[in-house]
Short mmCIF file of C-alpha atoms and ligand atoms in Angstrom, two decimals:
data_model
loop_
_atom_site.label_atom_id
_atom_site.label_comp_id
_atom_site.label_asym_id
_atom_site.label_seq_id
_atom_site.Cartn_x
_atom_site.Cartn_y
_atom_site.Cartn_z
CA MET A 1 143.47 76.29 66.61
CA THR A 2 140.03 74.78 67.04
CA LEU A 3 136.91 76.86 67.10
CA SER A 4 136.39 76.38 70.80
CA GLU A 5 139.93 77.54 71.53
CA LEU A 6 139.23 80.59 69.43
CA LEU A 7 135.89 81.37 71.04
CA PRO A 8 137.12 83.10 74.19
CA SER A 9 138.90 85.65 72.02
CA LEU A 10 135.91 86.12 69.81
CA GLY A 11 133.97 88.41 72.02
CA HIS A 12 131.89 85.60 73.43
CA ALA A 13 134.08 85.10 76.45
CA GLY A 14 131.38 86.80 78.47
CA LEU A 15 128.74 84.07 78.20
CA ASP A 16 129.15 83.45 81.89
CA ARG A 17 126.82 80.67 83.15
CA GLN A 18 126.02 82.76 86.20
CA LEU A 19 124.58 85.60 84.14
CA TRP A 20 122.90 84.12 81.06
CA PRO A 21 119.76 81.97 80.92
CA SER A 22 120.61 78.36 81.69
CA THR A 23 119.86 77.07 78.17
CA THR A 24 122.13 79.66 76.48
CA HIS A 25 124.68 78.30 74.03
CA LEU A 26 126.58 79.37 70.92
CA ASP A 27 125.90 77.52 67.70
CA GLU A 28 128.45 76.77 64.99
CA LEU A 29 127.76 80.17 63.36
CA GLY A 30 128.58 81.98 66.59
CA ARG A 31 124.96 82.89 67.16
CA VAL A 32 123.69 83.07 70.72
CA CYS A 33 120.84 80.57 71.15
CA ILE A 34 118.39 80.45 74.05
CA GLY A 35 115.79 77.74 74.55
CA GLY A 36 117.15 76.15 71.38
CA VAL A 37 116.31 79.25 69.30
CA PRO A 38 119.04 81.39 67.66
CA LEU A 39 118.45 85.00 68.67
CA THR A 40 118.87 85.99 65.01
CA GLU A 41 115.62 84.10 64.35
CA VAL A 42 113.87 85.92 67.16
CA ALA A 43 115.02 89.22 65.66
CA ASP A 44 113.87 88.16 62.18
CA GLU A 45 110.43 87.20 63.40
CA PHE A 46 109.72 89.83 66.05
CA ARG A 47 112.22 92.59 65.14
CA THR A 48 114.11 94.50 67.82
CA PRO A 49 114.26 95.45 70.59
CA THR A 50 112.65 92.32 72.03
CA TYR A 51 112.65 90.81 75.48
CA VAL A 52 113.40 87.07 75.31
CA LEU A 53 112.46 84.79 78.18
CA ASP A 54 113.86 81.28 78.81
CA GLU A 55 110.92 79.30 80.19
CA GLN A 56 113.09 76.43 81.37
CA ASP A 57 115.41 78.76 83.27
CA PHE A 58 112.42 80.43 84.94
CA ARG A 59 110.91 77.11 86.04
CA THR A 60 114.26 75.67 87.11
CA ARG A 61 114.90 78.58 89.45
CA ILE A 62 111.53 77.99 91.11
CA ARG A 63 112.37 74.32 91.59
CA ARG A 64 115.73 75.21 93.14
CA TYR A 65 113.93 77.34 95.71
CA GLN A 66 111.52 74.52 96.44
CA SER A 67 114.26 71.97 96.98
CA ALA A 68 116.51 74.31 99.00
CA LEU A 69 113.67 75.48 101.24
CA PRO A 70 111.22 72.64 101.89
CA GLY A 71 108.51 73.74 104.27
CA VAL A 72 108.88 77.42 103.39
CA SER A 73 106.03 78.85 101.40
CA ILE A 74 107.25 80.62 98.26
CA VAL A 75 105.31 83.51 96.77
CA TYR A 76 106.53 85.03 93.51
CA ALA A 77 106.71 88.83 93.40
CA GLY A 78 104.69 89.57 90.26
CA LYS A 79 105.94 93.12 89.98
CA SER A 80 109.30 91.81 88.73
CA LEU A 81 107.71 90.26 85.61
CA LEU A 82 104.09 89.29 85.08
CA THR A 83 101.89 88.26 82.19
CA THR A 84 98.99 85.80 82.24
CA THR A 85 101.27 83.03 80.94
CA ILE A 86 103.86 83.72 83.63
CA ALA A 87 101.10 83.74 86.25
CA ARG A 88 100.11 80.27 84.93
CA TRP A 89 103.69 79.01 85.19
CA ILE A 90 103.74 80.26 88.79
CA ALA A 91 100.50 78.47 89.59
CA GLN A 92 101.62 75.27 87.81
CA GLU A 93 104.82 75.23 89.85
CA GLY A 94 102.79 75.55 93.04
CA LEU A 95 103.84 79.04 94.11
CA GLY A 96 101.73 81.85 95.51
CA LEU A 97 101.63 85.23 93.77
CA ASP A 98 102.28 88.75 95.09
CA VAL A 99 100.45 91.59 93.38
CA CYS A 100 100.55 95.30 94.16
CA SER A 101 97.97 96.92 91.90
CA GLY A 102 94.58 96.37 90.35
CA GLY A 103 96.35 95.64 87.05
CA GLU A 104 98.53 92.90 88.49
CA LEU A 105 95.51 91.47 90.29
CA ALA A 106 93.53 91.47 87.03
CA THR A 107 96.41 89.69 85.28
CA ALA A 108 96.42 87.00 87.95
CA MET A 109 92.66 86.59 87.72
CA ALA A 110 92.73 86.46 83.91
CA ALA A 111 95.29 83.67 84.22
CA GLY A 112 92.95 81.73 86.50
CA VAL A 113 95.18 81.94 89.58
CA ASP A 114 93.41 80.79 92.74
CA PRO A 115 92.73 84.06 94.63
CA ALA A 116 93.48 82.30 97.91
CA ARG A 117 97.10 82.08 96.75
CA ILE A 118 97.40 85.82 96.10
CA ILE A 119 98.90 88.39 98.45
CA LEU A 120 98.06 92.07 97.90
CA HIS A 121 100.76 94.64 98.71
CA GLY A 122 101.10 98.39 98.41
CA ASN A 123 101.64 101.44 100.58
CA ALA A 124 98.87 103.36 98.82
CA LYS A 125 96.29 100.83 97.73
CA THR A 126 93.26 102.67 96.49
CA PRO A 127 89.80 102.08 97.96
CA ASP A 128 88.82 100.37 94.68
CA GLU A 129 91.79 98.03 94.82
CA LEU A 130 91.06 97.08 98.42
CA ARG A 131 87.37 96.55 97.71
CA ASP A 132 88.05 94.43 94.61
CA ALA A 133 90.72 92.35 96.32
CA ALA A 134 88.45 91.60 99.27
CA ALA A 135 85.50 90.82 96.98
CA ILE A 136 87.60 88.45 94.87
CA GLY A 137 88.73 86.65 98.01
CA VAL A 138 92.43 87.43 97.89
CA GLY A 139 94.19 85.21 100.42
CA ARG A 140 96.06 87.88 102.31
CA ILE A 141 96.05 91.67 102.23
CA VAL A 142 99.16 93.27 103.69
CA VAL A 143 98.03 96.29 105.69
CA ASP A 144 100.27 99.32 105.27
CA SER A 145 98.40 102.28 106.82
CA PRO A 146 95.90 103.00 109.63
CA LEU A 147 93.33 104.26 107.14
CA GLU A 148 93.47 100.96 105.27
CA ILE A 149 92.42 99.15 108.43
CA ALA A 150 89.38 101.40 108.85
CA PHE A 151 88.49 101.19 105.18
CA LEU A 152 88.76 97.40 105.00
CA ALA A 153 86.75 97.05 108.20
CA GLY A 154 83.99 99.11 106.63
CA GLN A 155 84.01 97.28 103.31
CA VAL A 156 84.60 93.56 103.71
CA ARG A 157 81.64 91.22 103.91
CA ALA A 158 83.40 87.93 104.57
CA ARG A 159 86.22 87.78 107.09
CA GLN A 160 89.43 88.98 105.45
CA THR A 161 92.84 87.62 106.39
CA VAL A 162 95.46 90.33 106.72
CA LEU A 163 99.15 90.60 107.54
CA LEU A 164 100.68 93.74 109.02
CA ARG A 165 103.66 95.26 107.25
CA VAL A 166 106.34 96.01 109.80
CA ILE A 167 109.66 97.82 109.42
CA PRO A 168 112.16 95.58 111.16
CA GLY A 169 114.87 98.24 111.40
CA VAL A 170 117.41 96.22 109.40
CA ASP A 171 119.57 98.29 107.05
CA ILE A 172 120.85 96.43 103.98
CA GLY A 173 123.16 99.34 103.15
CA GLY A 174 121.91 99.39 99.57
CA HIS A 175 120.79 102.12 97.17
CA PRO A 176 118.23 104.37 98.93
CA ALA A 177 115.68 103.50 96.24
CA VAL A 178 115.69 99.84 97.31
CA THR A 179 116.29 100.04 101.07
CA THR A 180 112.96 99.31 102.74
CA GLY A 181 113.90 97.84 106.11
CA VAL A 182 114.75 101.14 107.82
CA ASP A 183 112.41 103.42 109.73
CA ASP A 184 112.56 106.54 107.56
CA GLN A 185 110.93 105.25 104.34
CA LYS A 186 107.37 104.95 103.14
CA PHE A 187 106.48 101.28 103.67
CA GLY A 188 105.00 99.76 106.81
CA PHE A 189 104.78 100.47 110.50
CA THR A 190 107.84 100.95 112.69
CA ILE A 191 108.52 98.88 115.76
CA ALA A 192 109.90 102.09 117.27
CA GLY A 193 107.29 104.41 118.74
CA ASP A 194 104.90 101.47 119.08
CA ARG A 195 103.43 102.10 115.63
CA ALA A 196 103.31 98.40 114.77
CA ARG A 197 101.75 97.49 118.10
CA ASP A 198 99.12 100.22 117.77
CA ALA A 199 98.23 98.92 114.33
CA VAL A 200 97.89 95.38 115.71
CA GLN A 201 95.48 96.73 118.30
CA ARG A 202 93.40 98.47 115.63
CA ILE A 203 93.17 95.33 113.51
CA LEU A 204 92.27 93.15 116.48
CA ASN A 205 89.44 95.58 117.25
CA GLN A 206 87.85 94.78 113.87
CA PRO A 207 85.93 91.51 114.04
CA CYS A 208 85.84 91.16 110.24
CA LEU A 209 89.62 91.28 109.94
CA SER A 210 91.67 88.23 110.81
CA LEU A 211 95.29 89.09 111.58
CA THR A 212 97.38 85.97 111.01
CA GLY A 213 100.86 87.40 110.97
CA LEU A 214 103.47 89.98 110.18
CA HIS A 215 105.16 90.91 106.91
CA CYS A 216 108.40 92.73 106.18
CA HIS A 217 110.68 93.30 103.20
CA ILE A 218 114.13 94.71 103.85
CA GLY A 219 115.02 95.73 100.29
CA SER A 220 116.49 94.46 97.05
CA GLN A 221 119.74 92.83 95.95
CA VAL A 222 120.42 91.42 99.42
CA ALA A 223 123.32 88.96 99.16
CA ASP A 224 124.12 88.54 102.85
CA PRO A 225 121.76 85.93 104.35
CA THR A 226 122.52 87.03 107.91
CA LEU A 227 120.44 90.17 107.25
CA TYR A 228 117.42 87.84 106.99
CA GLY A 229 118.56 86.19 110.22
CA GLN A 230 118.51 89.56 112.01
CA THR A 231 115.12 90.29 110.47
CA ILE A 232 113.67 87.02 111.73
CA ALA A 233 115.05 87.68 115.22
CA ARG A 234 113.39 91.12 115.37
CA MET A 235 110.10 89.89 113.97
CA ILE A 236 109.84 86.92 116.34
CA ALA A 237 110.64 89.22 119.27
CA LEU A 238 107.79 91.49 118.13
CA MET A 239 105.43 88.52 117.71
CA ALA A 240 106.26 87.41 121.26
CA ASP A 241 105.60 90.93 122.51
CA ILE A 242 102.25 90.99 120.68
CA ARG A 243 101.36 87.71 122.39
CA THR A 244 102.19 89.23 125.78
CA ARG A 245 100.24 92.43 125.18
CA PHE A 246 97.22 91.14 123.30
CA GLY A 247 97.12 87.44 124.06
CA VAL A 248 97.26 86.44 120.37
CA THR A 249 99.85 84.08 118.94
CA LEU A 250 100.32 84.96 115.29
CA PRO A 251 101.01 81.86 113.17
CA ASP A 252 102.48 83.49 110.00
CA LEU A 253 105.72 85.31 109.28
CA ASP A 254 106.47 86.67 105.80
CA ILE A 255 110.02 88.02 105.41
CA GLY A 256 109.62 89.34 101.85
CA GLY A 257 112.04 88.97 98.96
CA GLY A 258 115.00 90.94 97.68
CA HIS A 259 117.41 88.06 97.02
CA ALA A 260 120.45 89.27 95.10
CA VAL A 261 121.33 88.09 91.59
CA PRO A 262 124.48 88.94 89.59
CA TYR A 263 124.24 91.34 86.65
CA VAL A 264 127.96 91.39 85.81
CA ALA A 265 130.70 88.83 86.44
CA GLY A 266 131.72 88.76 90.08
CA ASP A 267 128.52 90.31 91.48
CA PRO A 268 127.40 88.58 94.67
CA GLU A 269 124.34 86.35 94.74
CA LEU A 270 122.24 85.15 97.67
CA ASN A 271 123.31 81.55 98.21
CA LEU A 272 120.16 79.48 98.74
CA ALA A 273 121.79 76.76 100.84
CA ARG A 274 123.28 79.36 103.21
CA PHE A 275 119.98 81.26 103.23
CA ALA A 276 118.16 78.06 104.24
CA GLU A 277 120.65 77.44 107.08
CA VAL A 278 120.39 81.00 108.37
CA ILE A 279 116.58 80.89 108.30
CA GLU A 280 116.53 77.59 110.15
CA HIS A 281 119.04 78.70 112.75
CA SER A 282 117.52 82.13 113.41
CA LEU A 283 113.95 80.79 113.61
CA GLU A 284 115.06 78.08 115.99
CA SER A 285 117.03 80.38 118.27
CA ALA A 286 114.54 83.27 118.25
CA CYS A 287 111.58 80.97 118.96
CA THR A 288 113.45 79.16 121.70
CA ALA A 289 114.56 82.44 123.31
CA ALA A 290 111.01 83.81 123.35
CA ASP A 291 109.37 80.43 123.96
CA PHE A 292 107.29 81.18 120.88
CA PRO A 293 105.83 78.47 118.57
CA ARG A 294 107.50 78.38 115.17
CA PRO A 295 105.45 80.38 112.67
CA ALA A 296 104.86 79.23 109.10
CA LEU A 297 107.44 81.10 107.02
CA THR A 298 106.78 82.80 103.67
CA ILE A 299 109.35 84.31 101.31
CA GLU A 300 108.69 86.45 98.25
CA PRO A 301 111.45 86.26 95.63
CA GLY A 302 110.85 88.12 92.38
CA ARG A 303 114.11 88.98 90.66
CA ALA A 304 115.84 85.79 91.80
CA ILE A 305 113.32 83.83 89.70
CA SER A 306 112.75 86.12 86.74
CA ALA A 307 115.91 88.21 86.20
CA ARG A 308 118.30 85.69 84.68
CA ALA A 309 115.62 84.01 82.57
CA GLY A 310 115.39 87.15 80.45
CA ILE A 311 117.63 88.95 77.99
CA THR A 312 117.01 91.97 75.79
CA LEU A 313 117.86 91.76 72.13
CA TYR A 314 118.81 95.00 70.35
CA ARG A 315 120.05 95.90 66.91
CA VAL A 316 123.03 98.21 66.57
CA VAL A 317 122.01 101.37 64.74
CA ALA A 318 125.16 103.50 64.90
CA VAL A 319 128.74 103.32 66.11
CA LYS A 320 130.54 106.56 66.88
CA SER A 321 133.99 107.27 68.33
CA GLN A 322 134.27 110.72 69.87
CA PRO A 323 137.74 112.22 69.42
CA GLY A 324 139.62 111.74 72.68
CA GLY A 325 136.48 110.15 74.13
CA ARG A 326 134.61 106.89 74.18
CA THR A 327 133.25 104.73 71.42
CA PHE A 328 129.46 104.69 71.57
CA VAL A 329 127.48 101.77 70.22
CA ALA A 330 123.91 102.98 69.84
CA VAL A 331 121.04 100.49 69.75
CA ASP A 332 117.35 100.68 68.87
CA GLY A 333 116.09 100.63 72.47
CA GLY A 334 117.32 102.17 75.70
CA MET A 335 115.94 103.74 78.86
CA SER A 336 112.36 103.10 77.74
CA ASP A 337 112.92 99.32 77.95
CA ASN A 338 115.62 99.49 80.65
CA PRO A 339 115.22 102.34 83.12
CA ARG A 340 117.42 100.68 85.74
CA VAL A 341 120.69 102.28 84.67
CA ALA A 342 119.24 105.78 85.04
CA LEU A 343 117.35 104.83 88.23
CA TYR A 344 119.99 102.91 90.17
CA GLY A 345 123.21 103.09 88.17
CA ALA A 346 122.77 99.39 87.37
CA LYS A 347 125.48 97.58 85.39
CA TYR A 348 124.90 95.08 82.60
CA THR A 349 126.65 92.39 80.58
CA VAL A 350 126.44 92.62 76.78
CA ALA A 351 127.34 90.10 74.08
CA LEU A 352 127.41 90.13 70.30
CA ALA A 353 124.61 87.73 69.40
CA ASN A 354 124.60 87.19 65.64
CA ARG A 355 128.04 86.05 64.45
CA HIS A 356 131.59 84.97 65.10
CA THR A 357 134.36 87.45 64.77
CA ALA A 358 138.10 87.09 64.94
CA THR A 359 138.50 90.75 65.87
CA PRO A 360 139.85 91.42 69.36
CA SER A 361 137.60 93.26 71.75
CA ALA A 362 137.47 96.98 72.43
CA THR A 363 135.99 98.98 75.30
CA VAL A 364 132.75 100.62 74.23
CA THR A 365 129.71 102.20 75.82
CA VAL A 366 126.36 100.84 74.69
CA VAL A 367 123.78 103.61 74.61
CA GLY A 368 120.11 103.85 73.78
CA ARG A 369 118.16 105.90 71.26
CA HIS A 370 116.48 108.31 73.64
CA CYS A 371 117.01 112.03 73.94
CA GLU A 372 119.02 112.04 77.17
CA ALA A 373 122.76 111.77 77.70
CA GLY A 374 121.99 109.46 80.63
CA ASP A 375 120.35 106.93 78.30
CA VAL A 376 123.08 104.33 78.75
CA ILE A 377 122.71 100.56 78.73
CA ALA A 378 126.25 99.51 79.62
CA ARG A 379 129.21 101.79 80.20
CA ASP A 380 132.75 100.69 79.33
CA VAL A 381 132.10 97.08 78.34
CA GLU A 382 134.11 94.83 76.05
CA LEU A 383 132.68 94.07 72.61
CA PRO A 384 134.41 92.94 69.41
CA ALA A 385 136.07 96.01 67.88
CA ASP A 386 134.33 95.38 64.56
CA VAL A 387 130.82 95.74 66.01
CA HIS A 388 128.81 97.60 63.41
CA PRO A 389 125.30 98.71 62.49
CA GLY A 390 123.09 95.71 61.81
CA ASP A 391 124.72 93.53 64.49
CA LEU A 392 122.56 92.12 67.24
CA LEU A 393 123.45 92.66 70.88
CA ALA A 394 122.05 90.64 73.77
CA VAL A 395 121.97 92.13 77.26
CA ALA A 396 121.89 89.60 80.08
CA CYS A 397 119.74 89.55 83.20
CA THR A 398 116.88 91.72 82.01
CA GLY A 399 113.97 89.44 82.96
CA ALA A 400 113.09 91.36 86.12
CA TYR A 401 112.01 95.00 86.30
CA HIS A 402 112.44 95.66 82.58
CA HIS A 403 109.19 94.67 80.84
CA SER A 404 107.40 95.63 84.06
CA MET A 405 109.11 99.04 84.29
CA ALA A 406 109.12 99.93 80.59
CA SER A 407 107.79 103.27 79.35
CA SER A 408 106.97 104.71 75.95
CA TYR A 409 109.35 107.68 76.31
CA ASN A 410 109.84 109.54 73.02
CA MET A 411 106.72 107.76 71.75
CA VAL A 412 108.74 104.59 71.29
CA GLY A 413 106.49 101.56 71.69
CA ARG A 414 107.37 99.01 74.34
CA PRO A 415 109.06 95.79 73.13
CA PRO A 416 107.35 92.43 72.82
CA LEU A 417 108.07 89.65 75.31
CA VAL A 418 108.85 86.33 73.63
CA ALA A 419 109.21 83.07 75.53
CA VAL A 420 111.57 80.45 74.10
CA ALA A 421 111.59 76.74 74.93
CA GLU A 422 112.60 73.57 73.12
CA GLY A 423 113.41 75.32 69.88
CA ARG A 424 110.15 77.28 69.73
CA CYS A 425 109.14 80.91 70.24
CA ARG A 426 105.89 81.99 71.80
CA GLN A 427 104.96 85.65 71.99
CA LEU A 428 103.60 86.52 75.45
CA ILE A 429 103.22 90.26 74.90
CA ARG A 430 103.15 91.87 71.47
CA ARG A 431 105.04 95.02 70.54
CA GLU A 432 103.35 98.31 71.30
CA THR A 433 102.79 100.01 67.96
CA ILE A 434 102.68 103.67 67.08
CA ALA A 435 98.98 103.14 66.42
CA ASP A 436 98.62 101.88 70.02
CA LEU A 437 100.34 105.00 71.28
CA LEU A 438 98.32 107.37 69.12
CA SER A 439 95.10 105.61 70.05
CA ARG A 440 95.34 107.17 73.51
CA ASP A 441 95.59 110.67 72.10
CA CYS A 442 92.01 111.91 72.31
CA ASP A 443 92.44 114.53 69.60
CA VAL A 444 93.83 112.48 66.73
CA PRO A 445 91.21 112.83 63.98
CA SER A 446 92.33 109.61 62.29
CA LEU A 447 95.66 107.90 61.94
CA PRO A 448 97.67 109.65 59.22
CA TRP A 449 98.21 106.37 57.37
CA GLY A 450 94.98 104.63 58.35
C1 LIG B 1 109.64 94.08 95.46
C2 LIG B 1 109.16 93.19 96.51
C3 LIG B 1 109.51 91.83 96.50
C4 LIG B 1 110.44 91.22 95.50
O1 LIG B 1 111.70 91.81 95.47
P1 LIG B 1 112.82 91.12 94.57
O2 LIG B 1 114.00 92.02 94.75
O3 LIG B 1 112.33 91.10 93.16
O4 LIG B 1 113.02 89.75 95.10
C5 LIG B 1 108.97 91.01 97.47
N1 LIG B 1 108.11 91.51 98.41
C6 LIG B 1 107.77 92.81 98.44
C7 LIG B 1 106.82 93.28 99.47
C8 LIG B 1 108.27 93.70 97.51
O5 LIG B 1 107.94 94.98 97.57
#
C-alpha cells in the first residue's frame, strides 16, 4: 500500500477541499500545512490555542466574488473578522468595508481605509459613534431608528449620505439569532405599518441628510439564492412606491450579506454563479414591472470571505472515556475562542494536525477547558482512536465570528491570530496574557510575579 492509499484511513480523510483553507495540504510526516507552514511550527512558535489565517484563501474568495458579480459593489462585513492588516487586504482588493462600532471604525481608520468606502451599521449606534463617523466622513451611515435621524440632522456639518435599513419581510427560516429579514426583530424599519415610508419622509425633511438608497440584510447562512431574489423584488417595489409618494428616485440598493458557507461535509453553500443569475433576473424583472431605473447594487459578505480562510489550532490536554458514555477529547481552548456552538448549536470539522497514524478512527466529542458542560467544540466526530494529550487538533472554518466573538471567560486570554502565506507566519494579533487581563483590574496592587 502506498502512503496516499493509506491516508484516507489515517484520520485525515476529512481534509475536504470545501471546508479547509485552499492552500491546505498534508506533508510527508502527516502534518497539516496551511500557506506552506506546518501547523506544528505555528504551535511551536505561538503556542496554542491559535487562530491561523490563510491569506491567499481570503484574497482568492474576494476575487471570486469580483469575477462572479461584475458591476456589483462588494463591501466586506468587518464584524466577521477585522484587524488593521485585514482592513488593508480589503482595501487593496478594492472592496468597501462595513463597520458597526467605534472600535471597528477605529481599526479601519488605523489601517488607512478611505472613509468614503466605509458603511456604518448598528441598531443602537451611540451619539459618539454617529458624531465621529460623520466627522470622519464615512461614506454611508445606515439609519436604523427615528432618533438617529434627528440626532444626525442636529450634528452633521457637511451633508451626510445615508441609507435606510428596511425589513423586507423575507424569512430565511434560520436560527432565530440570525434571522433578520422578518418584522418582529430589532433591526430596521418595517414596510408594514408604513414605518419605512415614514422614516423616508423624516430623512427627506432634513436638508443635511442625503438619502441615496435602501439597505436590508435578511440573515446569516442563506444558501438559497431565490431568497435574495424575493428581497430584491420587495425592495424595488418599495423604491418605486417611494418615488410615487415623495418624487425621489433612490439610486442605491444594498441587500446585505449572509451568504452560507459549509462547516461540515455536505452543508449547503450559496453558489455564486446562481446568486449572480438570480440577482440579474430579479433586478431586471422588478425594475421592468415598476418601470424603475436599475439601482446600483451593493452586497455585504462577511463569513463567505473570512470563514474558510481560518482554522483554530488546539492542543489536546486530556482524553477521557466515561463508562457507558462518550469519549471526551479536551483541548486548551473552547467556548472563549468559539462561542458559536453554545450560541447556535454550530457544528465543526476537526482533524488531527501533527502526525500520521495507522489507527482506525473512533467517535469522540471534542470539548473545551471551560467550566460549563455546554463547552463543546465538536460533538460525535471521527478522530484517530489513538488521539492523546500533546496532539494538535485543527478545527476548520473558524475564520469568521471566532476571533471577533472571543471572550476571556475563566480569565483565559484570547488566542493570537497568525496569518500564513508562502511558507511564512505573520502575527496579526498577539495572545492576550494574564498580565493583560489583570491590568484591567483596578485593585491589583502589583502583579504577583512582576
Ligand atoms: C452580519 C452582517 C453582514 C455579514 O453577514 P455574513 O453572514 O458574515 O455574510 C452583512 N451586513 C449586515 C448589515 C450584517 O449585519
